[in-house]
Coordinates of C-alpha atoms in Angstrom, one line a residue:
M361 CA -42.2 25.7 -26.7
K362 CA -41.6 22.0 -26.9
K363 CA -38.1 20.7 -27.5
I364 CA -36.9 17.3 -28.5
V365 CA -33.3 16.2 -27.9
K366 CA -32.9 13.5 -30.5
N367 CA -30.5 10.7 -31.2
G368 CA -28.4 11.1 -28.1
R369 CA -26.8 8.3 -26.0
I370 CA -28.3 8.8 -22.5
F371 CA -26.3 8.1 -19.4
T372 CA -27.8 7.9 -15.9
E373 CA -26.3 6.6 -12.7
A374 CA -27.3 3.1 -13.7
E375 CA -28.3 3.0 -17.4
D376 CA -26.8 3.6 -20.9
Y377 CA -29.2 3.7 -23.8
Q378 CA -30.2 5.5 -27.0
A379 CA -33.3 7.6 -26.9
D380 CA -35.0 11.0 -27.5
I381 CA -36.1 13.4 -24.8
L382 CA -39.3 15.4 -25.1
I383 CA -39.2 18.7 -23.0
E384 CA -42.2 20.9 -22.3
D385 CA -42.9 23.6 -19.6
E386 CA -39.3 23.2 -18.3
K387 CA -39.8 19.5 -17.5
I388 CA -38.8 16.2 -19.1
V389 CA -42.1 14.9 -20.3
C390 CA -41.2 11.7 -22.2
I391 CA -38.2 9.6 -23.1
G392 CA -38.5 7.2 -26.0
K393 CA -37.5 6.2 -29.5
E394 CA -38.2 8.4 -32.5
L395 CA -40.3 10.9 -30.6
S396 CA -42.0 13.7 -32.5
G397 CA -44.0 16.7 -31.6
E398 CA -45.9 19.3 -33.5
D399 CA -44.0 22.6 -33.6
A400 CA -41.2 21.1 -31.4
E401 CA -37.7 22.5 -31.7
I402 CA -35.3 19.7 -32.6
I403 CA -31.9 19.5 -30.9
D404 CA -29.8 16.9 -32.7
A405 CA -27.5 15.0 -30.3
S406 CA -26.2 12.5 -32.8
G407 CA -22.9 11.0 -31.8
C408 CA -23.1 12.7 -28.4
Y409 CA -23.7 11.7 -24.8
V410 CA -26.7 13.2 -22.9
V411 CA -26.3 13.5 -19.1
P412 CA -28.2 15.3 -16.4
G413 CA -27.0 18.8 -15.6
A414 CA -24.2 18.5 -13.0
V415 CA -24.8 19.7 -9.5
D416 CA -22.0 21.3 -7.4
V417 CA -23.0 21.1 -3.7
H418 CA -19.8 22.8 -2.5
T419 CA -19.1 26.3 -3.8
H420 CA -18.2 29.6 -2.2
M421 CA -19.5 32.4 -4.4
D422 CA -18.8 36.0 -3.2
L423 CA -17.2 34.6 -0.1
D424 CA -15.9 37.2 2.4
V425 CA -13.0 35.7 4.3
G426 CA -12.2 38.9 6.2
I427 CA -8.9 39.7 4.6
S428 CA -10.3 39.5 1.1
R429 CA -13.4 38.4 -0.9
A430 CA -13.8 35.7 -3.5
V431 CA -13.7 37.3 -7.0
D432 CA -16.6 35.4 -8.5
D433 CA -19.9 36.7 -7.4
F434 CA -23.1 34.8 -8.1
Y435 CA -23.2 36.0 -11.7
D436 CA -19.6 35.4 -12.8
G437 CA -19.4 32.2 -10.8
T438 CA -22.6 30.7 -12.1
V439 CA -21.8 31.6 -15.7
A440 CA -18.5 29.7 -15.2
A441 CA -20.4 26.8 -13.6
V442 CA -22.9 26.4 -16.4
C443 CA -20.3 26.7 -19.2
G444 CA -18.7 23.7 -17.5
G445 CA -22.0 21.7 -17.5
T446 CA -23.1 22.5 -13.9
T447 CA -26.8 23.6 -13.8
S448 CA -27.3 23.8 -10.0
I449 CA -25.2 24.7 -7.0
V450 CA -25.6 24.6 -3.3
D451 CA -23.4 27.3 -1.8
H452 CA -21.7 27.3 1.6
M453 CA -22.5 30.6 3.2
A454 CA -19.7 32.5 4.8
F455 CA -19.2 33.3 8.5
G456 CA -21.0 36.4 9.6
P457 CA -20.6 38.6 12.7
A458 CA -20.2 36.8 16.0
G459 CA -23.4 35.7 17.7
I460 CA -25.7 36.0 14.7
P461 CA -28.7 33.6 14.1
L462 CA -28.5 31.3 11.1
H463 CA -31.1 33.3 9.2
Y464 CA -28.9 36.4 9.3
Q465 CA -26.6 34.9 6.6
F466 CA -29.5 33.4 4.7
E467 CA -30.9 36.9 4.2
V468 CA -27.4 38.2 3.2
Y469 CA -27.0 35.5 0.7
K470 CA -30.4 35.8 -0.8
K471 CA -29.5 39.3 -1.7
L472 CA -26.2 38.3 -3.1
A473 CA -27.7 35.7 -5.4
E474 CA -31.1 37.2 -6.5
G475 CA -30.9 39.0 -9.8
K476 CA -27.4 37.6 -10.5
A477 CA -27.4 33.8 -10.5
V478 CA -27.9 32.3 -14.0
I479 CA -28.6 28.8 -12.7
D480 CA -30.6 27.4 -9.9
Y481 CA -29.1 27.6 -6.4
G482 CA -29.5 26.6 -2.8
F483 CA -27.5 27.3 0.4
H484 CA -26.0 25.4 3.3
G485 CA -26.3 27.0 6.8
T486 CA -23.1 27.7 8.7
A487 CA -22.8 27.0 12.4
Q488 CA -20.7 29.6 14.2
H489 CA -21.8 28.8 17.8
V490 CA -24.1 26.4 19.6
D491 CA -26.9 27.3 22.1
A492 CA -30.5 26.4 22.5
D493 CA -31.7 29.2 20.1
M494 CA -29.3 28.0 17.4
L495 CA -30.4 24.4 17.8
A496 CA -34.0 25.4 17.5
E497 CA -33.3 27.5 14.4
L498 CA -31.8 24.5 12.6
E499 CA -35.4 23.3 12.4
T500 CA -36.8 26.6 10.9
M501 CA -33.9 26.7 8.5
A502 CA -34.9 23.3 7.2
A503 CA -38.5 24.5 6.9
D504 CA -37.1 27.3 4.8
G505 CA -35.4 24.9 2.4
I506 CA -32.0 24.6 4.0
P507 CA -31.9 21.2 5.7
S508 CA -28.1 21.2 5.9
V509 CA -25.5 23.0 8.1
K510 CA -21.8 23.1 8.0
A511 CA -19.5 22.9 11.0
Y512 CA -15.8 23.7 11.0
L513 CA -13.3 22.0 13.2
T514 CA -10.8 24.7 12.4
Y515 CA -10.8 28.5 11.7
G516 CA -12.2 31.3 13.9
F517 CA -15.6 29.9 14.5
R518 CA -14.5 26.3 15.0
L519 CA -16.8 24.1 17.1
N520 CA -15.7 21.8 20.0
D521 CA -16.8 18.2 20.3
A522 CA -19.7 19.0 22.6
D523 CA -21.0 21.5 20.1
V524 CA -20.7 19.0 17.3
L525 CA -22.5 16.3 19.2
Q526 CA -25.4 18.6 19.9
I527 CA -25.7 19.6 16.3
L528 CA -25.6 16.0 15.1
R529 CA -28.3 15.0 17.6
K530 CA -30.6 17.9 16.4
M531 CA -29.9 17.3 12.7
K532 CA -30.7 13.6 13.2
E533 CA -34.0 14.5 14.9
I534 CA -35.1 16.8 12.0
N535 CA -33.7 14.6 9.1
G536 CA -30.9 17.1 8.3
I537 CA -27.4 16.7 7.1
T538 CA -24.3 18.1 8.9
A539 CA -21.3 18.8 6.7
F540 CA -17.8 19.0 8.2
H541 CA -14.6 20.6 7.4
C542 CA -12.2 18.2 9.1
E543 CA -8.8 19.3 10.3
N544 CA -7.3 19.3 13.7
H545 CA -7.1 23.0 14.5
D546 CA -4.5 22.8 17.3
V547 CA -2.1 20.6 15.4
V548 CA -2.3 22.8 12.3
E549 CA -1.8 26.1 14.3
F550 CA 1.2 24.6 16.1
L551 CA 2.8 23.4 12.9
K552 CA 2.2 26.7 11.1
Q553 CA 3.8 28.6 13.9
Q554 CA 6.7 26.2 14.1
H555 CA 7.4 26.7 10.4
K556 CA 7.2 30.5 10.7
N557 CA 9.6 30.5 13.6
E558 CA 12.0 28.5 11.5
G559 CA 11.7 30.9 8.6
K560 CA 9.9 28.4 6.5
T561 CA 7.2 30.6 4.8
A562 CA 7.2 29.4 1.2
P563 CA 4.0 27.8 -0.2
I564 CA 5.2 24.2 0.3
Y565 CA 5.0 24.8 4.1
H566 CA 1.3 25.3 3.8
A567 CA 1.1 21.6 2.9
K568 CA 3.6 20.6 5.6
S569 CA 1.6 22.4 8.3
R570 CA -1.6 20.5 7.4
P571 CA -0.4 16.9 7.2
N572 CA -2.6 14.0 6.2
L573 CA -3.0 12.8 9.8
A574 CA -4.3 16.2 11.0
E575 CA -7.2 15.7 8.6
A576 CA -7.7 11.9 9.2
E577 CA -7.8 12.4 13.0
A578 CA -10.6 15.0 12.6
V579 CA -12.5 12.7 10.2
D580 CA -12.3 9.8 12.6
R581 CA -13.4 12.0 15.5
V582 CA -16.4 13.3 13.6
L583 CA -17.5 9.8 12.6
K584 CA -17.3 8.6 16.2
L585 CA -19.3 11.6 17.4
A586 CA -21.9 10.8 14.7
R587 CA -22.0 7.3 16.0
L588 CA -22.6 8.6 19.5
A589 CA -25.5 10.6 18.0
D590 CA -27.3 7.4 16.9
D591 CA -25.6 7.3 13.4
A592 CA -26.6 10.9 12.6
P593 CA -25.9 11.7 8.9
V594 CA -22.4 13.1 8.3
Y595 CA -21.1 14.6 5.1
I596 CA -17.3 15.0 4.9
V597 CA -16.4 17.9 2.6
H598 CA -13.2 17.9 0.4
L599 CA -11.6 14.7 1.7
S600 CA -8.1 14.7 0.4
C601 CA -6.0 11.8 1.6
R602 CA -5.6 8.1 1.9
E603 CA -5.7 8.0 5.8
S604 CA -9.0 9.8 5.8
L605 CA -10.4 7.4 3.3
E606 CA -9.3 4.5 5.6
A607 CA -11.1 6.1 8.5
V608 CA -14.3 6.1 6.5
R609 CA -13.9 2.5 5.4
E610 CA -13.2 1.4 9.0
A611 CA -16.3 3.2 10.3
R612 CA -18.4 1.5 7.7
R613 CA -16.9 -1.9 8.5
Q614 CA -18.0 -1.3 12.1
G615 CA -21.6 -0.9 10.8
Q616 CA -21.9 2.9 10.9
K617 CA -24.4 4.2 8.3
N618 CA -25.2 7.6 6.9
I619 CA -21.6 8.5 6.1
F620 CA -21.2 10.6 2.9
V621 CA -17.8 11.6 1.4
E622 CA -16.9 14.3 -1.0
T623 CA -13.7 14.9 -2.8
C624 CA -12.7 17.5 -5.4
P625 CA -10.9 17.4 -8.8
Q626 CA -7.8 19.1 -7.3
Y627 CA -7.3 16.2 -4.9
L628 CA -7.6 13.7 -7.7
L629 CA -5.3 15.4 -10.2
L630 CA -2.9 17.8 -8.5
T631 CA -0.1 17.2 -6.0
E632 CA 1.9 19.2 -3.5
E633 CA 4.6 19.5 -6.1
C634 CA 2.5 22.5 -7.3
Y635 CA 3.7 24.4 -4.3
Q636 CA 7.3 24.2 -5.5
R637 CA 6.4 26.1 -8.7
E638 CA 7.0 29.8 -9.1
D639 CA 3.2 30.3 -9.0
G640 CA 2.7 28.0 -6.0
L641 CA 0.5 30.6 -4.3
K642 CA -2.3 29.7 -6.7
Y643 CA -2.6 26.3 -5.0
I644 CA -3.0 27.4 -1.4
M645 CA -6.2 25.8 -0.3
S646 CA -7.3 23.9 2.7
P647 CA -6.9 21.0 3.0
P648 CA -3.7 21.3 0.8
L649 CA -2.8 19.3 -2.2
R650 CA -1.3 15.9 -1.3
T651 CA 0.9 13.2 -2.9
Q652 CA 0.4 11.1 -6.0
E653 CA -0.2 8.2 -3.7
D654 CA -3.1 10.1 -2.2
C655 CA -4.5 10.9 -5.7
E656 CA -4.5 7.3 -6.7
A657 CA -6.2 6.2 -3.4
L658 CA -8.9 8.8 -4.0
W659 CA -9.5 7.5 -7.6
D660 CA -9.9 4.0 -6.1
G661 CA -12.3 5.3 -3.5
L662 CA -14.3 7.0 -6.2
A663 CA -14.4 3.9 -8.3
D664 CA -15.5 1.6 -5.5
G665 CA -18.1 3.9 -4.1
T666 CA -16.3 4.9 -0.9
I667 CA -16.5 8.5 -2.2
Q668 CA -20.1 9.4 -3.2
V669 CA -19.6 13.0 -4.5
V670 CA -17.1 15.1 -6.5
A671 CA -17.7 18.8 -5.8
T672 CA -15.3 21.7 -6.2
D673 CA -14.9 23.9 -3.1
H674 CA -14.8 26.7 -5.7
C675 CA -13.3 29.7 -3.9
P676 CA -11.4 31.9 -6.3
F677 CA -8.9 34.7 -5.5
N678 CA -6.8 36.4 -8.2
Y679 CA -3.2 35.3 -8.3
G680 CA -2.2 38.8 -9.4
K681 CA -3.8 40.4 -6.4
E682 CA -5.3 38.5 -3.4
K683 CA -2.9 35.5 -3.6
Q684 CA 0.1 37.9 -3.5
M685 CA -0.8 38.6 0.1
G686 CA 1.1 35.4 0.8
R687 CA 4.2 36.0 -1.2
D688 CA 6.4 36.4 1.9
D689 CA 4.3 34.3 4.3
F690 CA 2.0 31.4 3.2
T691 CA -0.1 32.0 6.3
A692 CA -1.2 35.4 5.0
C693 CA -2.6 34.0 1.7
P694 CA -6.3 33.6 1.4
N695 CA -7.2 29.9 1.0
G696 CA -9.1 28.7 -2.0
A697 CA -8.9 28.1 -5.7
P698 CA -11.3 28.1 -8.7
G699 CA -12.6 24.9 -10.3
V700 CA -16.4 25.1 -10.9
E701 CA -16.0 25.3 -14.6
E702 CA -13.4 22.6 -15.1
R703 CA -15.0 19.8 -13.0
L704 CA -17.2 17.8 -15.5
M705 CA -14.7 17.6 -18.3
L706 CA -11.8 16.8 -16.0
L707 CA -13.8 13.9 -14.5
Y708 CA -14.7 12.7 -18.0
S709 CA -11.2 13.1 -19.5
E710 CA -9.1 11.9 -16.6
G711 CA -11.7 9.5 -15.2
V712 CA -13.9 8.0 -17.8
A713 CA -11.7 8.3 -20.9
K714 CA -8.7 6.9 -19.0
G715 CA -10.7 4.0 -17.6
R716 CA -10.5 5.0 -13.9
I717 CA -14.3 5.3 -13.5
T718 CA -17.3 4.5 -15.6
M719 CA -19.6 7.0 -17.2
N720 CA -22.4 5.8 -14.9
R721 CA -20.2 6.6 -11.9
L722 CA -19.5 10.0 -13.3
V723 CA -23.2 10.7 -13.5
E724 CA -23.8 9.3 -10.0
T725 CA -21.1 11.4 -8.3
L726 CA -21.6 14.7 -10.2
C727 CA -25.3 14.6 -10.6
T728 CA -27.6 12.0 -8.9
K729 CA -26.0 11.3 -5.5
P730 CA -25.4 14.9 -4.4
C731 CA -29.1 15.5 -5.1
E732 CA -30.2 12.4 -3.2
I733 CA -28.1 13.4 -0.2
Y734 CA -29.0 17.1 -0.1
G735 CA -32.7 17.0 -1.0
L736 CA -32.7 18.1 -4.7
Y737 CA -33.8 14.7 -6.0
P738 CA -35.8 13.8 -8.1
K739 CA -36.2 17.4 -9.5
K740 CA -32.5 17.6 -10.2
G741 CA -29.7 15.2 -11.1
V742 CA -31.7 12.7 -13.1
I743 CA -33.1 12.2 -16.6
Q744 CA -36.6 10.9 -16.1
P745 CA -40.2 12.2 -16.7
G746 CA -41.1 14.9 -14.2
A747 CA -37.5 16.1 -13.6
D748 CA -36.3 19.5 -14.5
A749 CA -35.0 19.5 -18.1
D750 CA -31.4 20.2 -17.0
L751 CA -29.2 18.5 -19.6
V752 CA -25.7 18.5 -20.9
I753 CA -24.9 17.3 -24.4
M754 CA -21.3 16.1 -24.5
D755 CA -19.2 15.2 -27.5
P756 CA -16.9 12.3 -26.5
N757 CA -14.8 12.7 -29.6
A758 CA -13.9 16.4 -29.1
S759 CA -10.6 17.4 -27.6
G760 CA -9.0 20.5 -26.4
V761 CA -6.7 22.2 -23.9
I762 CA -7.8 23.9 -20.7
T763 CA -6.6 27.5 -20.7
H764 CA -7.6 30.6 -18.9
S765 CA -8.6 32.4 -22.1
R766 CA -11.5 29.9 -22.5
M767 CA -12.7 30.2 -18.9
H768 CA -15.8 32.4 -18.0
G769 CA -15.3 33.3 -14.4
A770 CA -13.7 36.5 -13.0
V771 CA -10.6 34.9 -11.6
D772 CA -7.3 35.4 -13.4
Y773 CA -6.1 31.8 -13.7
T774 CA -7.1 28.1 -13.9
S775 CA -5.3 25.5 -11.8
Y776 CA -5.3 23.2 -14.8
E777 CA -3.6 25.5 -17.4
G778 CA -2.3 23.6 -20.4
M779 CA -4.0 20.3 -19.5
E780 CA -5.2 18.4 -22.6
I781 CA -8.8 17.2 -22.4
Q782 CA -10.6 14.5 -24.2
G783 CA -14.3 15.3 -24.8
G784 CA -16.2 18.6 -24.9
I785 CA -19.5 20.2 -24.1
R786 CA -21.7 21.0 -27.0
Q787 CA -24.8 22.4 -25.2
V788 CA -26.1 23.0 -21.7
M789 CA -29.8 23.3 -20.9
Q790 CA -31.5 24.4 -17.7
R791 CA -35.2 23.8 -17.4
G792 CA -35.3 23.3 -21.2
N793 CA -33.6 26.6 -21.9
V794 CA -30.2 26.5 -23.8
L795 CA -27.8 28.5 -21.7
V796 CA -24.5 27.4 -23.3
K797 CA -23.7 26.5 -26.9
D798 CA -20.2 25.8 -28.1
N799 CA -18.6 27.4 -25.1
Q800 CA -20.7 30.6 -25.4
F801 CA -23.0 31.7 -22.6
I802 CA -26.3 32.7 -24.1
G803 CA -28.5 32.6 -20.9
E804 CA -29.9 35.4 -18.9
K805 CA -28.6 37.1 -15.8
G806 CA -30.8 36.5 -12.7
A807 CA -32.7 33.6 -14.3
G808 CA -31.6 31.2 -11.6
R809 CA -34.1 30.2 -8.9
F810 CA -33.7 29.4 -5.3
I811 CA -34.0 25.6 -4.7
H812 CA -36.1 24.8 -1.6
R813 CA -34.4 21.5 -0.6
K814 CA -36.1 18.6 1.1
P815 CA -35.0 16.8 4.3
Y816 CA -32.8 13.8 4.0
T817 CA -34.8 10.6 3.6
G818 CA -32.1 8.0 4.3
E819 CA -29.7 5.8 2.3

C-alpha cells in the first residue's frame, strides 16, 4: 500500500525544507509538494520534523562477556532501539572460543538475530588472532556483507602492533574498515592492580585506573600504524576524552586521511561524578566517564566535524543483578551500559535544542555518515528516492522526562533517569511500515532483515 507523509519539515545532512514523501514497496518513491496518490494512506506530519531513521553502528546485543551476558537480546534490544528512533543497527560480535575463524561467530550471531530482530541489522567481525588464514578470511567476510572488523588493544584477545598492522594492510587492500577499541592494556592493568592493592575498590577507581592518556596513547598509536599501512581506513570507537581528540586532529593536520571517529551520548553528557553516587556501579563502562571539560571538548568536536558518528556502545547489564558483582571490587563488574533507546532524543534535546549542534549535524552523525562509512548508503541513512522508507517523525515542541518506566529494553535502569527532554518521537517507520506510534511498539518480532553491507568507497 502507498503511504504519503505530508506536511513535514524534512531534514537531511545538508538540507532543511518542507515537502511530502511518497512511499511504495518499502521505498521512498518521490519527494515533492502537495503529493497525492490514489488509495494512499496519509500520515500527517504537520508541525513535525521528518528525519531518516537513525543508524546505530555500535551495539552489543546478547553479548556474552564470560562472567555474564547482556540482558537485551536481539528482540528486546531492537524494540528499544526503534522506540528511540533507530531503524538499523550494526552489532559488534562477541569474542568466541580461542582460535576460531571469523565466520564461526557470524554463524552464531545469525542464529541470535534471526526471528528476533524487529529492525534491520548487520554485524562487524571481531579479530581474536592474526594469521594467514584469518587475513584471507577478512576477504570472504566482506563478500558475505561484513566489510568491517574490530580489533581490541585491551582485554583477553587483544592484538599487538604487528597484528594490527597486518589487519590494516589487508583491510586497505579489500576496501574494508578496521574499528579499534583504544586503551593501553598494560597501563590499565597496572593501575587496576595498584588500586586493588591499596584497597581502592569503589567504582570511582574504575575511572582512575583508565586515565585519559591511556586512551589517547592507544589512539595515537593506531593512527600511526594506519599511516604505516598507507593511510588504511581507521574507525575509533567510543572516543571519550580531549587528549584523544587532539591526537586525531594532529594526525589530520599531518595529512592523514580515512580517519573516522565515534563518540557516545554518555561521554557527551555524563561525568565521572556518577561513580561517586550510591548506584555508581551502573556507570562502569570502558572507557569510563570523564570530566565536564572532556564533555565540552567532545561537543566541540562534534560541532566542527572532528567526530563523525554518535553511536551508543549499548551493552546492558542489570543493576540489581549483574552489576552487583562489582559491589566489593570494581574490577569484578561487567563493563557496559544501556543507551540505544535514548540516543536520538538526547542528541536533539541536549545538542540541537541547546544550540550545541545543528539539526543537519544531528542527521549527519546519527544517520548519514555512519551509513557512508560502513556501507549502508544510500539504502539507509538518507531521505531520497530509492532509499528504504526508514523515517522518524519528531515533534520539536513536545517535552518529557527520561525514566525507566518509559523504556522498552530488558535492562532495569536508564543512565539518564530524571533528565528533562525537549522534543519527542511521534512515529517511526521502517521500510514504510509504522513500527512505533506514540511510544508504543506495534511492529513484528523477527521482521528485521540482515543488511549485506558494501565495501568502503573512500571519503
